[in-house]
Tab-separated table of C-alpha atoms and ligand atoms in Angstrom:
chain	number	residue	atom	x	y	z
A	1	MET	CA	17.043	-44.641	9.413
A	2	ALA	CA	14.783	-41.665	10.154
A	3	GLN	CA	11.161	-41.860	11.118
A	4	LEU	CA	8.890	-39.899	8.799
A	5	ILE	CA	6.882	-37.021	10.241
A	6	ASP	CA	3.490	-37.406	8.604
A	7	GLY	CA	2.345	-33.832	7.946
A	8	LYS	CA	-0.916	-34.994	6.414
A	9	ALA	CA	-1.890	-36.847	9.577
A	10	VAL	CA	-0.788	-34.020	11.889
A	11	ALA	CA	-2.643	-31.458	9.750
A	12	ALA	CA	-5.795	-33.589	9.946
A	13	ARG	CA	-5.407	-33.638	13.729
A	14	VAL	CA	-5.022	-29.856	13.877
A	15	ARG	CA	-8.141	-29.394	11.752
A	16	ALA	CA	-10.070	-31.809	13.984
A	17	GLU	CA	-8.972	-29.840	17.077
A	18	VAL	CA	-10.080	-26.584	15.432
A	19	LYS	CA	-13.410	-28.150	14.493
A	20	ALA	CA	-14.001	-29.248	18.099
A	21	ASP	CA	-13.134	-25.728	19.346
A	22	VAL	CA	-15.529	-24.213	16.785
A	23	GLU	CA	-18.338	-26.364	18.216
A	24	ILE	CA	-17.561	-24.994	21.675
A	25	LEU	CA	-17.460	-21.379	20.416
A	26	LYS	CA	-20.814	-21.894	18.707
A	27	ALA	CA	-22.414	-23.489	21.750
A	28	GLU	CA	-21.014	-21.136	24.373
A	29	ARG	CA	-20.871	-17.802	22.550
A	30	GLY	CA	-23.042	-18.282	19.456
A	31	LEU	CA	-19.962	-17.337	17.460
A	32	VAL	CA	-19.030	-18.774	14.054
A	33	PRO	CA	-15.503	-17.869	12.894
A	34	GLY	CA	-15.468	-16.260	9.455
A	35	LEU	CA	-12.605	-16.292	6.951
A	36	THR	CA	-12.488	-14.250	3.754
A	37	VAL	CA	-9.871	-14.981	1.139
A	38	VAL	CA	-9.168	-12.244	-1.377
A	39	ARG	CA	-7.969	-13.614	-4.710
A	40	VAL	CA	-7.099	-11.074	-7.382
A	41	GLY	CA	-7.217	-12.194	-11.012
A	42	GLU	CA	-6.721	-15.642	-12.451
A	43	ASP	CA	-3.343	-16.953	-11.277
A	44	PRO	CA	-3.856	-20.757	-11.621
A	45	ALA	CA	-1.723	-21.693	-8.589
A	46	SER	CA	-3.568	-19.129	-6.437
A	47	LYS	CA	-6.870	-20.665	-7.482
A	48	ILE	CA	-5.744	-24.105	-6.267
A	49	TYR	CA	-4.422	-22.705	-2.960
A	50	VAL	CA	-7.566	-20.652	-2.335
A	51	ASN	CA	-9.840	-23.604	-3.081
A	52	GLY	CA	-7.875	-25.677	-0.555
A	53	LYS	CA	-8.264	-22.947	2.069
A	54	LYS	CA	-12.010	-22.567	1.426
A	55	LYS	CA	-12.527	-26.318	1.609
A	56	ALA	CA	-10.650	-26.593	4.907
A	57	ALA	CA	-12.556	-23.604	6.336
A	58	GLU	CA	-15.897	-25.193	5.502
A	59	GLU	CA	-14.805	-28.556	6.921
A	60	VAL	CA	-13.910	-27.071	10.310
A	61	GLY	CA	-17.236	-25.236	10.457
A	62	PHE	CA	-16.187	-21.661	9.625
A	63	ASN	CA	-18.125	-19.259	7.493
A	64	SER	CA	-15.984	-18.881	4.412
A	65	TRP	CA	-16.115	-16.293	1.661
A	66	GLU	CA	-14.042	-15.351	-1.342
A	67	GLU	CA	-13.611	-11.895	-2.826
A	68	HIS	CA	-12.460	-12.317	-6.384
A	69	PRO	CA	-11.836	-9.032	-8.161
A	70	ASP	CA	-10.462	-8.871	-11.688
A	71	ALA	CA	-6.671	-8.501	-12.179
A	72	SER	CA	-7.318	-4.971	-13.498
A	73	ILE	CA	-8.542	-3.768	-10.072
A	74	SER	CA	-6.750	-0.631	-8.899
A	75	GLU	CA	-4.794	-0.508	-5.654
A	76	ALA	CA	-7.326	1.974	-4.251
A	77	GLU	CA	-10.218	-0.360	-5.072
A	78	LEU	CA	-8.445	-3.317	-3.468
A	79	LEU	CA	-7.706	-1.209	-0.378
A	80	ALA	CA	-11.425	-0.377	-0.237
A	81	ILE	CA	-12.247	-4.124	-0.185
A	82	VAL	CA	-9.769	-4.670	2.652
A	83	HIS	CA	-11.215	-1.713	4.605
A	84	ARG	CA	-14.742	-3.066	4.173
A	85	LEU	CA	-13.648	-6.522	5.436
A	86	ASN	CA	-11.799	-4.888	8.348
A	87	GLU	CA	-15.103	-3.347	9.476
A	88	ASP	CA	-17.240	-6.471	8.901
A	89	PRO	CA	-17.877	-8.112	12.300
A	90	ALA	CA	-18.646	-11.508	10.689
A	91	VAL	CA	-15.143	-11.607	9.167
A	92	HIS	CA	-12.531	-12.588	11.737
A	93	GLY	CA	-9.764	-13.514	9.330
A	94	ILE	CA	-8.683	-11.837	6.084
A	95	LEU	CA	-6.190	-13.503	3.801
A	96	VAL	CA	-4.972	-11.726	0.685
A	97	GLN	CA	-3.606	-14.423	-1.602
A	98	LEU	CA	-0.185	-13.588	-3.010
A	99	PRO	CA	1.176	-12.856	-5.548
A	100	LEU	CA	-0.779	-9.723	-6.448
A	101	PRO	CA	-0.629	-8.144	-9.923
A	102	LYS	CA	2.487	-6.025	-10.466
A	103	HIS	CA	0.672	-2.666	-10.390
A	104	ILE	CA	-0.398	-3.321	-6.782
A	105	ASP	CA	1.954	-2.781	-3.836
A	106	ALA	CA	1.489	-6.019	-1.858
A	107	GLU	CA	3.133	-4.541	1.238
A	108	ARG	CA	0.648	-1.690	1.302
A	109	ILE	CA	-2.289	-4.114	1.001
A	110	ILE	CA	-0.990	-6.434	3.736
A	111	SER	CA	-0.376	-3.461	6.024
A	112	ALA	CA	-3.980	-2.336	5.478
A	113	VAL	CA	-5.397	-5.555	6.966
A	114	LYS	CA	-6.281	-5.071	10.640
A	115	PRO	CA	-3.511	-6.851	12.589
A	116	GLU	CA	-6.093	-8.787	14.618
A	117	LYS	CA	-7.608	-10.169	11.370
A	118	ASP	CA	-4.213	-10.849	9.734
A	119	VAL	CA	-4.453	-14.656	9.781
A	120	ASP	CA	-1.436	-14.977	7.463
A	121	GLY	CA	0.649	-13.313	10.183
A	122	PHE	CA	2.410	-11.099	7.630
A	123	HIS	CA	1.353	-7.669	8.967
A	124	PRO	CA	4.308	-5.604	10.262
A	125	MET	CA	2.560	-5.390	13.650
A	126	ASN	CA	2.428	-9.186	13.937
A	127	ALA	CA	5.993	-9.534	12.613
A	128	GLY	CA	7.072	-6.994	15.238
A	129	LYS	CA	5.231	-8.818	18.014
A	130	LEU	CA	6.954	-12.053	17.035
A	131	SER	CA	10.356	-10.387	17.134
A	132	LEU	CA	9.536	-8.823	20.521
A	133	GLY	CA	8.411	-12.195	21.884
A	134	LYS	CA	4.823	-10.951	22.371
A	135	PRO	CA	1.658	-12.900	21.527
A	136	GLY	CA	0.285	-12.271	18.035
A	137	LEU	CA	-0.813	-14.075	14.882
A	138	ARG	CA	2.100	-16.141	13.564
A	139	PRO	CA	2.905	-16.933	9.907
A	140	CYS	CA	1.235	-20.263	9.153
A	141	THR	CA	4.140	-22.227	7.667
A	142	PRO	CA	6.675	-21.787	10.496
A	143	PHE	CA	3.812	-22.101	13.007
A	144	GLY	CA	3.108	-25.484	11.379
A	145	VAL	CA	6.768	-26.482	11.600
A	146	MET	CA	6.713	-25.852	15.361
A	147	ARG	CA	3.766	-28.206	15.662
A	148	LEU	CA	5.563	-30.865	13.581
A	149	LEU	CA	8.578	-30.653	15.898
A	150	LYS	CA	6.280	-31.133	18.867
A	151	GLU	CA	4.664	-34.155	17.237
A	152	ALA	CA	8.114	-35.632	16.662
A	153	GLY	CA	8.813	-35.203	20.383
A	154	CYS	CA	11.517	-32.647	19.582
A	155	ASP	CA	11.740	-29.875	22.166
A	156	PRO	CA	14.000	-27.172	20.631
A	157	SER	CA	15.134	-25.967	24.063
A	158	GLY	CA	18.935	-26.004	24.248
A	159	LYS	CA	19.303	-27.494	20.758
A	160	ARG	CA	21.245	-26.010	17.871
A	161	ALA	CA	18.790	-25.110	15.109
A	162	VAL	CA	19.854	-24.093	11.616
A	163	VAL	CA	17.310	-22.368	9.388
A	164	VAL	CA	18.356	-22.193	5.747
A	165	GLY	CA	16.548	-19.246	4.128
A	166	ARG	CA	15.736	-15.802	5.533
A	167	SER	CA	12.503	-14.822	3.801
A	168	ASN	CA	9.970	-12.748	5.701
A	169	ILE	CA	7.296	-15.422	5.345
A	170	VAL	CA	9.283	-18.525	6.324
A	171	GLY	CA	12.966	-18.249	7.280
A	172	LYS	CA	12.945	-15.201	9.576
A	173	PRO	CA	9.754	-16.013	11.508
A	174	MET	CA	10.934	-19.633	11.756
A	175	ALA	CA	14.194	-18.517	13.350
A	176	LEU	CA	12.320	-16.273	15.800
A	177	MET	CA	9.898	-19.050	16.784
A	178	LEU	CA	12.771	-21.465	17.406
A	179	LEU	CA	14.551	-18.783	19.434
A	180	ALA	CA	11.374	-18.229	21.463
A	181	ALA	CA	11.428	-21.979	22.114
A	182	ASP	CA	14.965	-21.590	23.520
A	183	ALA	CA	16.917	-23.102	20.623
A	184	THR	CA	20.317	-21.666	19.709
A	185	VAL	CA	19.516	-20.477	16.202
A	186	THR	CA	21.649	-19.872	13.124
A	187	VAL	CA	20.071	-18.390	9.997
A	188	CYS	CA	21.730	-19.228	6.675
A	189	HIS	CA	21.486	-17.618	3.247
A	190	ARG	CA	23.451	-17.383	-0.010
A	191	LYS	CA	26.631	-16.195	1.703
A	192	SER	CA	26.656	-18.930	4.356
A	193	ASN	CA	28.844	-22.012	4.480
A	194	LEU	CA	25.866	-24.347	4.437
A	195	ALA	CA	27.778	-27.621	4.793
A	196	ALA	CA	29.572	-26.418	7.943
A	197	GLU	CA	26.471	-24.885	9.551
A	198	VAL	CA	24.130	-27.785	8.798
A	199	ALA	CA	26.670	-30.287	10.131
A	200	ASN	CA	26.326	-28.660	13.601
A	201	ALA	CA	22.543	-28.662	13.684
A	202	ASP	CA	20.298	-30.774	15.899
A	203	ILE	CA	17.352	-29.283	13.987
A	204	VAL	CA	17.547	-28.317	10.317
A	205	VAL	CA	14.779	-26.322	8.662
A	206	ALA	CA	15.271	-25.875	4.928
A	207	ALA	CA	13.257	-23.059	3.300
A	208	VAL	CA	15.215	-22.193	0.212
A	209	GLY	CA	13.413	-23.100	-2.998
A	210	VAL	CA	16.349	-25.011	-4.548
A	211	PRO	CA	15.757	-28.754	-5.066
A	212	GLU	CA	18.050	-30.928	-2.916
A	213	LEU	CA	20.389	-28.062	-2.004
A	214	ILE	CA	20.886	-29.539	1.473
A	215	LYS	CA	22.986	-32.653	1.024
A	216	GLY	CA	22.272	-35.775	3.013
A	217	GLU	CA	25.923	-36.169	3.982
A	218	TRP	CA	25.821	-32.767	5.798
A	219	ILE	CA	23.153	-33.927	8.243
A	220	LYS	CA	24.382	-34.601	11.771
A	221	PRO	CA	23.427	-38.155	12.772
A	222	GLY	CA	20.211	-38.032	14.795
A	223	ALA	CA	19.184	-34.550	13.650
A	224	VAL	CA	15.548	-33.623	13.015
A	225	VAL	CA	15.120	-32.412	9.443
A	226	ILE	CA	12.177	-30.267	8.323
A	227	ASP	CA	11.915	-29.578	4.601
A	228	VAL	CA	9.731	-26.577	3.736
A	229	GLY	CA	10.824	-26.529	0.083
A	230	MET	CA	8.246	-27.165	-2.611
A	231	ASN	CA	9.963	-27.291	-5.964
A	232	ARG	CA	7.930	-28.320	-9.005
A	233	MET	CA	10.149	-30.458	-11.266
A	234	ALA	CA	9.937	-30.858	-15.050
A	235	ASP	CA	8.104	-34.184	-14.608
A	236	GLY	CA	5.429	-32.388	-12.558
A	237	LYS	CA	6.551	-33.946	-9.263
A	238	LEU	CA	7.316	-31.955	-6.127
A	239	LYS	CA	10.793	-32.082	-4.656
A	240	GLY	CA	12.061	-30.617	-1.393
A	241	ASP	CA	15.163	-28.588	-0.577
A	242	VAL	CA	16.789	-31.585	1.160
A	243	GLU	CA	18.380	-34.594	-0.497
A	244	PHE	CA	15.747	-36.799	1.114
A	245	GLU	CA	16.967	-40.335	0.391
A	246	LYS	CA	20.436	-39.693	1.817
A	247	ALA	CA	19.290	-37.398	4.633
A	248	LYS	CA	16.873	-39.995	5.937
A	249	GLU	CA	19.777	-42.404	6.472
A	250	ARG	CA	21.259	-39.984	9.046
A	251	ALA	CA	18.326	-38.057	10.540
A	252	SER	CA	16.193	-39.268	13.461
A	253	PHE	CA	13.048	-37.619	12.057
A	254	ILE	CA	12.423	-36.113	8.636
A	255	THR	CA	9.485	-34.612	6.745
A	256	PRO	CA	8.739	-35.902	3.249
A	257	VAL	CA	7.874	-33.670	0.291
A	258	PRO	CA	5.013	-33.773	-0.469
A	259	GLY	CA	3.103	-34.694	2.694
A	260	GLY	CA	5.295	-32.940	5.275
A	261	VAL	CA	5.121	-29.201	5.884
A	262	GLY	CA	2.770	-28.482	2.956
A	263	PRO	CA	-0.496	-29.694	4.555
A	264	MET	CA	0.348	-27.894	7.816
A	265	THR	CA	0.157	-24.410	6.325
A	266	ILE	CA	-3.593	-24.542	5.677
A	267	ALA	CA	-4.235	-26.317	8.989
A	268	MET	CA	-2.447	-23.515	10.878
A	269	LEU	CA	-4.433	-20.950	8.898
A	270	MET	CA	-7.523	-22.566	10.398
A	271	ARG	CA	-5.934	-22.387	13.843
A	272	ASN	CA	-5.082	-18.683	13.309
A	273	THR	CA	-8.629	-17.877	12.195
A	274	LEU	CA	-9.996	-19.556	15.303
A	275	ILE	CA	-7.572	-17.551	17.455
A	276	ALA	CA	-8.625	-14.334	15.674
A	277	ALA	CA	-12.321	-15.127	16.148
A	278	SER	CA	-12.068	-16.080	19.790
A	279	GLY	CA	-9.871	-13.090	20.652
A	280	GLY	CA	-7.328	-15.537	21.953
A	281	ILE	CA	-4.292	-13.276	21.435
B	301	NAP	P1	12.337	-17.006	-0.924
B	301	NAP	O1	11.581	-15.796	-0.489
B	301	NAP	O2	12.769	-17.135	-2.339
B	301	NAP	O3	13.636	-17.104	0.011
B	301	NAP	C1	14.583	-18.089	-0.219
B	301	NAP	C2	15.712	-17.960	0.765
B	301	NAP	O4	16.643	-18.995	0.481
B	301	NAP	C3	16.470	-16.646	0.708
B	301	NAP	O5	16.742	-16.182	2.003
B	301	NAP	C4	17.751	-17.015	-0.025
B	301	NAP	O6	18.905	-16.354	0.424
B	301	NAP	C5	17.936	-18.460	0.331
B	301	NAP	N1	18.663	-19.137	-0.723
B	301	NAP	C6	18.331	-19.278	-2.028
B	301	NAP	N2	19.274	-19.969	-2.695
B	301	NAP	C7	20.242	-20.262	-1.796
B	301	NAP	C8	21.470	-20.943	-1.861
B	301	NAP	N3	21.904	-21.463	-3.011
B	301	NAP	N4	22.201	-21.067	-0.728
B	301	NAP	C9	21.765	-20.561	0.439
B	301	NAP	N5	20.589	-19.904	0.573
B	301	NAP	C10	19.854	-19.747	-0.546
B	301	NAP	O7	11.544	-18.334	-0.593
B	301	NAP	P2	10.419	-18.673	0.511
B	301	NAP	O8	9.159	-17.959	0.160
B	301	NAP	O9	10.982	-18.523	1.876
B	301	NAP	O10	10.194	-20.210	0.207
B	301	NAP	C11	11.233	-21.170	0.347
B	301	NAP	C12	10.730	-22.526	-0.106
B	301	NAP	O11	9.648	-22.918	0.721
B	301	NAP	C13	10.182	-22.570	-1.542
B	301	NAP	O12	10.459	-23.846	-2.099
B	301	NAP	C14	8.680	-22.418	-1.341
B	301	NAP	O13	7.943	-23.015	-2.387
B	301	NAP	C15	8.500	-23.187	-0.064
B	301	NAP	N6	7.327	-22.785	0.708
B	301	NAP	C16	6.525	-23.801	1.141
B	301	NAP	C17	5.421	-23.507	1.904
B	301	NAP	C18	4.566	-24.615	2.378
B	301	NAP	O14	3.410	-24.423	2.672
B	301	NAP	N7	5.106	-25.809	2.501
B	301	NAP	C19	5.105	-22.173	2.223
B	301	NAP	C20	5.978	-21.162	1.797
B	301	NAP	C21	7.091	-21.483	1.036
B	301	NAP	P3	19.185	-14.774	0.217
B	301	NAP	O15	18.322	-14.100	1.246
B	301	NAP	O16	20.637	-14.649	0.495
B	301	NAP	O17	18.770	-14.454	-1.187
């Protein structure tokens, strides 16, 4: 029977560490990290996410601001906001909440954020640095998964890791971070034989967006299972990408959904903003 990896508790620890580092930055350099979240329009899910980010930023002692233009804002006007924030010395981190309205090219907006203020880690420069194995700001969700593995005492070095999903925000950066940690990494997608690949894995990271796609019986006994999936079911409950009840019978460690990877994303955003403010990369 697997031990649960308590993402809520680990995330609280990460935020407490950031808060302690903020105190030091304030005392030694008179510097208060500043995070601005740009939320365009009235997407209800974005509002909840942004509120969570603002709350966490205030709790750790950052200055926190929100830019909230109307959904009718033009791409040029949004670019002007990003350029202004890029030049504002009090703003160390800029996060443009996705999704953006359809008439705006999200890639163009993300690429306009200064790479050193790109606390989401989505800028092509930061993605490139990750793939080159150079220091840079890392995407928050896979960055959080690496911390969860550490907390579970799982050193990826020499282990077989299978990442299911190859998105630019989770799957691909996850695979690169595991590779950088010396795992032997396989990345799966729609054309993969998931059962066969997962059965070989010492570490499974599921980032698919399909409830319970990863069957418990596929899990190698003793594997560490990290479920990034957050699927809202008809009853309003959240379900992961892994068949949790059966997987936990075989895994050594497993993250629950909710309460696993989810809370880590915001905590690592705080960590990234601190890194951006302190020039630590
Ligand atoms: P995404 O962009 O939709 O990518 C999904 C990936 O899964 C794609 O690479 C896709 O393969 C693969 N996939 C889909 N169906 C598959 C199937 N039947 N068999 C094999 N592979 C399949 O999703 P994402 O943004 O990476 O997010 C993945 C999940 O993580 C979602 O549930 C999302 O809500 C969750 N998430 C959670 C957090 C958090 O903070 N906890 C953050 C981000 C995302 P192809 O490339 O072949 O299409």
